[in-house]
């Protein structure tokens, strides 16, 4: 995953990362098309990037229909692996399966882009041949989904302070990081996505590893505060300091 | 039956009950780890699952103390869990010296955490290893043969439980299931943090509060965690 992110950063400015990501994913997983879409509780709310041709066509189809593997993956928080759309796609998503058939797509694999309670979107893989996504292809798909999580979290952040460095921090899966994100969300009264970004910004500003910062939060050696103007950002974070006031509430 | 046999029988009855009733895979794995620690006379334990990223992730641990969780996470580099996962075989070492030879960094951290031995058994699904059950003890030495057998039986039950939540058609279902469970695990960590901060609790207490509520209300752990993180549910103080 770190390698994927490094290649994106090297490829150009952050706005171009989604386009590079879907293309890199298509090549690494041996599929025909790949799309990256945002999903909210009403369904697909926007297509962020798609490979030209089949990828773009089917992303637009799911967006306009409001049905397909994407809504299902997003709702359940699990990947939806459909190695043969002709087999059970028709009963699950009749209109989508018909449209996919017309476009020559026989298999679809959709990965939800979620970090616990943070639901960002989905990564859709489409292939003209039937059959499962296995072995190294599956590993690559999951790695690209992790990279997509980091990219979307980064692009949705208000402050760009941490820049491209520490992008991988946003896809850290260690328990302590997510416990700390939950604590910081309460401390700053923000959602867990903002809390995760605040942890990363703090780590960047203090030149520390995000896991160490998270460890300090969980051990209650470090608290996050509002920066004064009501926004919660890395720059406003203060150490509790010695003496009174540093104790947990 | 001896007292120990009775304990084992009780554990299997409890686990089987959980499997058929309203089933929550994460809660189940936590119960299983707690019983494994008790039955194997261990002092801590956990289950790690393959995450399809080529790594292993902690799914359940007998305690939520940061240093214990790190002992599992560290095993993405070296340790009995990784060895059991890669070899598909039960892993044990006769003494700390042998442990240090095999896993120098892991053994050092294990000893810092106050443990003197570690064992792991693979969780196997037909020809595929999906994870491992790991126990730590403060006393040095290997597990007895009968304890090792029991550990394998418990690991098998853990594997079965992964397939139970939904009828599994094939490996594709396992991929879906695993990724879903891994995301629920992250969600539960976030909820532990939210609860810990709101209630001034330790993360372990926060987990128990989540689990107690899930059981009392018959709601899956992940759903309770989601409600807590989204502020729809307030628990405890």
Coordinates of C-alpha atoms in Angstrom, one line a residue:
Chain A
X1 CA 0.0 0.0 0.0
X2 CA 2.8 2.4 0.8
X3 CA 4.3 1.7 -2.6
X4 CA 1.0 2.6 -4.3
X5 CA 0.7 5.9 -2.4
X6 CA 4.3 6.8 -3.2
X7 CA 3.7 6.3 -6.9
X8 CA 0.6 8.5 -6.7
X9 CA 2.4 11.3 -4.9
X10 CA 5.2 11.1 -7.5
X11 CA 2.7 11.2 -10.4
X12 CA 1.4 14.7 -9.7
X13 CA -0.7 17.0 -7.6
X14 CA -3.2 15.6 -5.1
X15 CA -6.2 16.3 -7.5
X16 CA -4.8 13.9 -10.0
X17 CA -4.3 11.0 -7.5
X18 CA -7.8 9.4 -8.0
X19 CA -7.3 9.1 -11.8
X20 CA -3.9 7.6 -11.3
X21 CA -5.2 5.3 -8.6
X22 CA -8.0 3.7 -10.7
X23 CA -5.6 3.2 -13.6
X24 CA -2.9 1.6 -11.4
X25 CA -5.6 -0.6 -9.8
X26 CA -6.9 -1.8 -13.2
X27 CA -3.4 -2.8 -14.3
X28 CA -2.5 -4.5 -11.0
X29 CA -5.7 -6.6 -10.8
X30 CA -6.1 -7.7 -14.4
X31 CA -9.6 -6.3 -14.8
X32 CA -11.2 -4.3 -17.6
X33 CA -12.3 -1.2 -15.8
X34 CA -12.1 0.4 -12.3
X35 CA -14.2 3.2 -10.7
X36 CA -13.9 5.2 -7.5
X37 CA -17.2 6.6 -6.2
X38 CA -18.5 8.4 -3.2
X39 CA -21.4 6.9 -1.4
X40 CA -23.7 8.4 1.2
X41 CA -26.8 7.0 2.8
X42 CA -28.9 7.8 -0.3
X43 CA -26.6 5.9 -2.7
X44 CA -23.8 6.9 -5.0
X45 CA -23.3 10.6 -4.6
X46 CA -20.5 11.1 -7.1
X47 CA -18.0 9.4 -9.3
X48 CA -14.5 10.6 -8.3
X49 CA -12.6 8.8 -11.0
X50 CA -13.0 6.0 -13.5
X51 CA -10.9 4.4 -16.2
X52 CA -12.1 5.3 -19.7
X53 CA -14.6 2.9 -21.3
X54 CA -16.2 0.2 -19.2
X55 CA -15.1 1.8 -15.9
X56 CA -16.7 5.1 -16.6
X57 CA -19.8 3.6 -18.3
X58 CA -20.6 1.3 -15.3
X59 CA -19.9 3.9 -12.7
X60 CA -22.3 6.3 -14.4
X61 CA -24.8 3.4 -14.6
X62 CA -24.7 2.7 -10.9
X63 CA -24.9 6.4 -10.2
X64 CA -28.0 6.9 -12.4
X65 CA -29.7 3.7 -11.3
X66 CA -29.0 4.0 -7.6
X67 CA -28.6 0.2 -7.5
X68 CA -25.7 -2.1 -7.9
X69 CA -22.9 -3.8 -5.9
X70 CA -21.8 -0.3 -4.8
X71 CA -24.8 0.5 -2.6
X72 CA -24.7 -3.1 -1.2
X73 CA -21.0 -3.0 -0.3
X74 CA -21.4 0.4 1.3
X75 CA -24.4 -0.6 3.3
X76 CA -23.0 -3.9 4.6
X77 CA -19.4 -2.7 5.0
X78 CA -18.2 -5.8 3.2
X79 CA -16.8 -6.4 -0.3
X80 CA -19.3 -7.7 -2.8
X81 CA -17.7 -10.3 -5.0
X82 CA -19.7 -11.2 -8.0
X83 CA -17.6 -13.5 -10.2
X84 CA -20.6 -14.1 -12.6
X85 CA -23.1 -11.4 -13.0
X86 CA -25.3 -13.6 -15.2
X87 CA -25.6 -16.1 -12.3
X88 CA -27.0 -14.0 -9.4
X89 CA -26.5 -10.4 -10.5
X90 CA -29.9 -10.4 -12.2
X91 CA -31.8 -11.2 -9.0
X92 CA -29.7 -8.8 -6.9
X93 CA -29.6 -5.8 -9.2
X94 CA -31.7 -6.5 -12.3
X95 CA -31.2 -3.1 -14.1
X96 CA -27.5 -3.0 -13.3
X97 CA -27.0 -6.5 -14.4
X98 CA -28.7 -5.8 -17.7
X99 CA -26.6 -2.6 -18.3
X100 CA -23.4 -4.5 -17.4
X101 CA -24.3 -7.2 -19.8
X102 CA -24.8 -4.7 -22.6
X103 CA -21.4 -3.2 -21.8
X104 CA -19.8 -6.7 -22.0
X105 CA -19.0 -6.9 -18.3
X106 CA -19.4 -10.4 -16.7
X107 CA -17.9 -10.0 -13.3
X108 CA -17.9 -7.2 -10.7
X109 CA -15.9 -6.8 -7.4
X110 CA -16.7 -3.9 -5.1
X111 CA -14.7 -2.9 -2.1
X112 CA -16.2 -0.6 0.5
X113 CA -13.9 2.3 1.5
X114 CA -14.5 2.5 5.2
X115 CA -12.5 3.1 8.4
X116 CA -14.8 1.8 11.1
X117 CA -17.6 4.3 11.3
X118 CA -16.1 6.5 8.5
X119 CA -17.8 5.6 5.2
X120 CA -16.2 7.2 2.3
X121 CA -17.2 5.4 -0.9
X122 CA -16.4 2.3 -2.9
X123 CA -13.8 1.0 -5.3
X124 CA -15.5 -0.9 -8.2
X125 CA -13.6 -3.5 -10.4
X126 CA -15.3 -4.7 -13.6
X127 CA -14.1 -7.5 -15.8
X128 CA -15.3 -8.9 -19.1
X129 CA -14.4 -12.4 -18.2
X130 CA -16.2 -14.4 -15.5
X131 CA -14.4 -15.9 -12.6
X132 CA -13.3 -15.1 -9.1
X133 CA -10.7 -12.5 -8.1
X134 CA -8.1 -14.5 -6.3
X135 CA -4.6 -14.7 -5.0
X136 CA -2.3 -11.8 -5.9
X137 CA -5.2 -10.0 -7.7
X138 CA -7.3 -10.0 -4.5
X139 CA -4.3 -8.8 -2.5
X140 CA -3.7 -6.0 -5.0
X141 CA -7.4 -5.0 -5.0
X142 CA -7.4 -4.7 -1.2
X143 CA -4.2 -2.8 -1.2
X144 CA -5.6 -0.3 -3.7
X145 CA -8.8 0.0 -1.7
X146 CA -6.6 0.9 1.4
X147 CA -4.7 3.5 -0.7
X148 CA -8.1 4.9 -1.9
X149 CA -9.2 5.3 1.7
X150 CA -6.0 7.3 2.4
X151 CA -6.5 9.4 -0.7
X152 CA -10.2 10.2 0.0
X153 CA -9.5 11.1 3.6
X154 CA -6.7 13.3 2.6
X155 CA -8.7 15.1 -0.1
X156 CA -11.6 15.6 2.2
X157 CA -9.5 17.2 4.9
X158 CA -9.7 20.9 5.3
X159 CA -6.1 21.6 6.0
X160 CA -3.5 20.3 3.7
X161 CA -0.8 20.9 6.2
X162 CA 0.6 17.4 6.4
X163 CA 0.7 17.3 2.6
X164 CA 1.6 14.1 0.9
X165 CA 3.9 13.0 3.6
X166 CA 2.1 10.8 6.1
X167 CA -0.5 9.8 3.6
X168 CA -0.1 6.2 4.8
X169 CA -1.0 7.3 8.3
X170 CA -4.6 7.7 7.1
X171 CA -4.7 4.0 6.3
X172 CA -3.1 2.8 9.6
X173 CA -5.0 -0.1 10.9
X174 CA -3.5 -0.5 14.4
X175 CA -6.0 -0.6 17.3
X176 CA -4.4 2.2 19.2
X177 CA -4.8 4.7 16.3
X178 CA -8.5 4.1 16.1
X179 CA -9.0 4.2 19.9
X180 CA -7.2 7.5 19.9
X181 CA -9.4 8.8 17.0
X182 CA -12.5 7.9 19.0
X183 CA -11.1 9.8 22.1
X184 CA -10.0 12.8 20.0
X185 CA -13.4 13.0 18.3
X186 CA -15.0 13.5 21.7
X187 CA -12.2 16.0 22.8
X188 CA -12.7 18.2 19.8
X189 CA -16.4 17.4 19.2
X190 CA -15.8 16.4 15.6
X191 CA -16.4 13.2 13.7
X192 CA -13.9 10.4 13.7
X193 CA -12.6 11.3 10.2
X194 CA -11.7 14.8 11.4
X195 CA -10.2 13.2 14.5
X196 CA -8.0 10.9 12.5
X197 CA -6.8 13.8 10.3
X198 CA -6.1 15.8 13.5
X199 CA -3.9 13.0 14.8
X200 CA -2.1 12.8 11.6
X201 CA -1.6 16.6 11.4
X202 CA -0.2 16.6 15.0
X203 CA 2.1 13.7 14.2
X204 CA 3.4 15.6 11.2
X205 CA 3.8 19.0 13.0
X206 CA 5.8 17.3 15.8
X207 CA 7.7 15.0 13.5
X208 CA 6.4 11.9 15.3
X209 CA 4.9 8.6 14.3
X210 CA 1.1 8.5 14.4
X211 CA 1.2 5.4 16.5
X212 CA 3.2 7.1 19.2
X213 CA 0.9 10.2 19.2
X214 CA -2.1 7.8 19.4
X215 CA -0.4 5.9 22.3
X216 CA 0.0 9.2 24.2
X217 CA -3.7 10.0 23.7
X218 CA -4.9 6.6 24.9
X219 CA -2.5 6.8 27.9
X220 CA -3.9 10.3 28.6
X221 CA -0.6 12.0 28.3
X222 CA -1.9 14.1 25.4
X223 CA -5.2 15.9 24.9
X224 CA -6.5 17.7 21.9
X225 CA -8.2 21.1 22.2
X226 CA -10.2 23.3 20.0
X227 CA -7.9 25.8 18.3
X228 CA -9.9 28.7 19.6
X229 CA -11.7 29.7 16.4
X230 CA -14.0 26.7 16.7
X231 CA -12.1 24.6 14.1
X232 CA -10.3 21.6 15.1
X233 CA -7.0 21.4 13.4
X234 CA -3.5 20.1 13.9
X235 CA -2.1 23.6 14.4
X236 CA -4.4 24.2 17.4
X237 CA -3.4 21.2 19.3
X238 CA -1.6 21.8 22.6
X239 CA 0.2 19.5 24.9
X240 CA -1.5 19.5 28.3
X241 CA 1.8 20.7 29.8
X242 CA 3.0 20.0 33.3
X243 CA 1.0 21.0 36.3
X244 CA -2.8 21.3 36.7
X245 CA -5.0 21.2 33.7
X246 CA -3.2 18.3 32.1
X247 CA -5.3 15.7 33.9
X248 CA -8.0 13.8 31.9
X249 CA -11.5 15.0 32.5
Chain B
X1 CA -15.7 -36.0 35.1
X2 CA -12.8 -34.2 36.7
X3 CA -13.2 -30.5 37.5
X4 CA -11.1 -29.7 34.4
X5 CA -13.2 -31.9 32.1
X6 CA -16.3 -30.2 33.4
X7 CA -14.8 -26.8 32.6
X8 CA -14.0 -27.9 29.1
X9 CA -17.5 -29.3 28.6
X10 CA -19.0 -26.1 29.9
X11 CA -16.9 -24.1 27.6
X12 CA -18.0 -26.1 24.5
X13 CA -21.6 -26.0 25.5
X14 CA -21.4 -22.2 25.9
X15 CA -19.6 -21.8 22.6
X16 CA -22.1 -24.0 20.8
X17 CA -25.0 -22.0 22.3
X18 CA -23.5 -18.8 21.0
X19 CA -23.1 -20.3 17.6
X20 CA -26.7 -21.2 17.1
X21 CA -28.4 -18.2 18.8
X22 CA -28.3 -14.6 17.6
X23 CA -24.8 -14.8 16.3
X24 CA -22.2 -12.1 16.5
X25 CA -18.9 -13.2 15.2
X26 CA -16.8 -10.6 17.1
X27 CA -18.4 -11.3 20.4
X28 CA -18.0 -15.0 19.8
X29 CA -14.3 -14.7 19.1
X30 CA -13.9 -12.7 22.3
X31 CA -15.7 -15.3 24.4
X32 CA -13.6 -18.0 22.7
X33 CA -10.4 -16.3 23.6
X34 CA -11.4 -15.8 27.2
X35 CA -12.3 -19.5 27.6
X36 CA -9.1 -20.5 25.8
X37 CA -7.0 -18.5 28.3
X38 CA -8.9 -20.1 31.2
X39 CA -8.8 -23.7 29.9
X40 CA -5.2 -23.6 28.8
X41 CA -4.1 -22.1 32.1
X42 CA -2.7 -19.2 30.2
X43 CA -2.5 -15.5 31.2
X44 CA -3.5 -13.8 28.0
X45 CA -4.5 -14.7 24.5
X46 CA -5.8 -13.5 21.2
X47 CA -7.0 -14.4 17.7
X48 CA -5.3 -13.0 14.6
X49 CA -6.8 -13.3 11.2
X50 CA -5.3 -13.0 7.7
X51 CA -6.3 -9.7 6.3
X52 CA -5.7 -10.4 2.6
X53 CA -3.2 -7.6 2.6
X54 CA -0.6 -10.3 3.3
X55 CA -0.7 -9.3 7.0
X56 CA -2.4 -10.5 10.2
X57 CA -4.8 -8.4 12.3
X58 CA -5.9 -8.8 15.9
X59 CA -9.6 -9.7 16.0
X60 CA -10.0 -10.5 19.6
X61 CA -7.8 -10.3 22.7
X62 CA -8.3 -11.3 26.3
X63 CA -7.4 -7.8 27.4
X64 CA -7.5 -4.5 25.7
X65 CA -4.3 -3.2 27.3
X66 CA -2.2 -1.4 24.7
X67 CA 0.9 -3.5 25.4
X68 CA -0.9 -6.8 24.9
X69 CA -2.4 -5.6 21.6
X70 CA 1.1 -4.6 20.5
X71 CA 2.3 -8.1 21.2
X72 CA -0.1 -9.3 18.5
X73 CA 0.5 -6.5 16.1
X74 CA 4.3 -7.1 16.3
X75 CA 3.7 -10.6 15.0
X76 CA 3.3 -9.2 11.5
X77 CA 7.1 -9.3 11.6
X78 CA 7.9 -12.4 13.7
X79 CA 6.4 -14.6 16.4
X80 CA 4.4 -17.8 17.0
X81 CA 1.2 -16.5 15.3
X82 CA 3.0 -15.6 12.1
X83 CA 4.8 -18.9 12.2
X84 CA 1.6 -20.9 12.7
X85 CA -0.1 -18.9 10.0
X86 CA 2.7 -19.5 7.5
X87 CA 3.4 -23.2 8.3
X88 CA -0.1 -24.3 9.1
X89 CA 1.3 -26.1 12.1
X90 CA 1.0 -25.6 15.9
X91 CA 4.0 -23.6 17.2
X92 CA 5.6 -23.8 20.6
X93 CA 9.2 -23.6 22.0
X94 CA 10.5 -25.6 25.0
X95 CA 12.1 -22.5 26.8
X96 CA 12.8 -18.8 26.6
X97 CA 16.2 -19.4 25.1
X98 CA 14.7 -21.2 22.1
X99 CA 12.1 -18.5 21.8
X100 CA 14.8 -15.8 21.6
X101 CA 16.5 -17.7 18.8
X102 CA 13.4 -17.8 16.7
X103 CA 11.8 -14.5 17.5
X104 CA 14.3 -12.1 19.2
X105 CA 12.4 -8.9 19.0
X106 CA 9.0 -10.5 19.8
X107 CA 10.5 -12.4 22.8
X108 CA 12.0 -9.2 24.2
X109 CA 8.7 -7.4 24.2
X110 CA 6.9 -10.5 25.5
X111 CA 9.2 -10.6 28.5
X112 CA 8.9 -6.8 29.0
X113 CA 5.1 -7.4 29.2
X114 CA 5.7 -10.0 32.0
X115 CA 5.2 -13.2 30.0
X116 CA 7.6 -16.1 29.7
X117 CA 6.1 -18.3 27.0
X118 CA 3.9 -18.1 23.9
X119 CA 2.1 -20.7 21.8
X120 CA 0.1 -20.5 18.6
X121 CA -2.2 -22.9 16.7
X122 CA -3.3 -22.2 13.1
X123 CA -7.0 -21.7 12.2
X124 CA -7.4 -23.9 9.1
X125 CA -10.1 -24.0 6.5
X126 CA -9.5 -27.0 4.3
X127 CA -6.2 -26.2 2.6
X128 CA -6.1 -22.5 3.6
X129 CA -4.8 -21.0 6.8
X130 CA -7.1 -18.1 7.8
X131 CA -5.5 -17.0 11.1
X132 CA -4.1 -18.3 14.4
X133 CA -5.0 -18.6 18.1
X134 CA -2.3 -17.3 20.4
X135 CA -1.8 -17.7 24.1
X136 CA 0.8 -16.2 26.5
X137 CA 1.8 -17.5 29.9
X138 CA 3.8 -16.0 32.7
X139 CA 5.4 -19.5 33.3
X140 CA 8.0 -20.7 30.8
X141 CA 7.8 -23.9 28.8
X142 CA 5.7 -25.6 26.2
X143 CA 2.0 -26.5 26.5
X144 CA 1.4 -30.2 27.3
X145 CA 0.2 -32.4 24.5
X146 CA -3.3 -32.5 25.8
X147 CA -3.4 -28.8 26.1
X148 CA -2.1 -28.4 22.6
X149 CA -4.9 -30.7 21.4
X150 CA -7.4 -28.6 23.2
X151 CA -6.0 -25.4 21.7
X152 CA -6.4 -26.9 18.2
X153 CA -10.0 -27.8 19.0
X154 CA -10.7 -24.2 20.1
X155 CA -9.0 -22.8 17.0
X156 CA -11.2 -25.1 14.8
X157 CA -14.3 -23.7 16.5
X158 CA -13.0 -20.2 15.8
X159 CA -12.7 -21.1 12.1
X160 CA -16.2 -22.6 12.0
X161 CA -17.6 -19.5 13.6
X162 CA -16.3 -17.4 10.7
X163 CA -18.3 -19.5 8.3
X164 CA -21.4 -19.6 10.4
X165 CA -22.5 -16.0 10.4
X166 CA -23.8 -16.3 6.9
X167 CA -24.0 -19.5 4.8
X168 CA -20.8 -19.4 2.9
X169 CA -20.9 -20.4 -0.7
X170 CA -17.2 -20.3 -1.4
X171 CA -14.0 -18.6 -0.8
X172 CA -15.5 -15.4 -2.2
X173 CA -17.8 -15.4 0.8
X174 CA -14.8 -15.8 3.1
X175 CA -13.1 -12.8 1.5
X176 CA -16.3 -10.7 2.0
X177 CA -16.7 -12.0 5.6
X178 CA -13.2 -11.3 6.6
X179 CA -13.0 -7.8 5.3
X180 CA -16.4 -7.0 6.9
X181 CA -15.2 -8.4 10.2
X182 CA -11.9 -6.4 10.0
X183 CA -13.8 -3.2 9.4
X184 CA -16.1 -3.9 12.3
X185 CA -13.0 -4.4 14.4
X186 CA -11.8 -0.9 13.6
X187 CA -15.3 0.5 14.3
X188 CA -15.2 -1.2 17.8
X189 CA -11.8 0.4 18.5
X190 CA -13.2 3.8 17.6
X191 CA -16.2 3.2 19.9
X192 CA -14.0 2.1 22.7
X193 CA -12.1 5.5 22.3
X194 CA -15.3 7.5 22.3
X195 CA -16.7 5.7 25.4
X196 CA -13.4 5.9 27.2
X197 CA -13.2 9.6 26.7
X198 CA -16.8 10.3 27.5
X199 CA -16.9 8.2 30.6
X200 CA -13.3 8.5 31.8
X201 CA -13.0 4.7 31.4
X202 CA -10.0 2.5 30.4
X203 CA -10.4 1.0 27.0
X204 CA -10.9 -2.4 28.4
X205 CA -13.8 -1.1 30.5
X206 CA -15.2 0.6 27.5
X207 CA -15.2 -2.7 25.6
X208 CA -17.1 -4.4 28.4
X209 CA -19.7 -1.7 28.4
X210 CA -20.2 -2.1 24.7
X211 CA -20.4 -5.9 24.9
X212 CA -22.8 -5.8 27.9
X213 CA -25.1 -3.5 26.1
X214 CA -24.9 -5.6 22.9
X215 CA -25.8 -8.7 24.8
X216 CA -28.6 -7.1 26.9
X217 CA -30.2 -5.6 23.9
X218 CA -29.5 -8.5 21.5
X219 CA -27.8 -6.2 19.1
X220 CA -24.6 -7.1 17.2
X221 CA -21.5 -5.5 18.7
X222 CA -20.7 -3.6 15.5
X223 CA -24.1 -2.0 15.5
X224 CA -23.8 -0.9 19.1
X225 CA -20.3 0.5 18.3
X226 CA -21.7 2.4 15.3
X227 CA -24.5 4.0 17.4
X228 CA -21.9 5.0 20.0
X229 CA -19.5 6.6 17.4
X230 CA -22.3 8.4 15.7
X231 CA -23.6 9.8 19.0
X232 CA -26.9 8.0 18.8
X233 CA -26.3 5.9 21.9
X234 CA -24.8 6.9 25.2
X235 CA -23.6 4.2 27.6
X236 CA -22.6 4.3 31.2
X237 CA -22.0 7.5 33.0

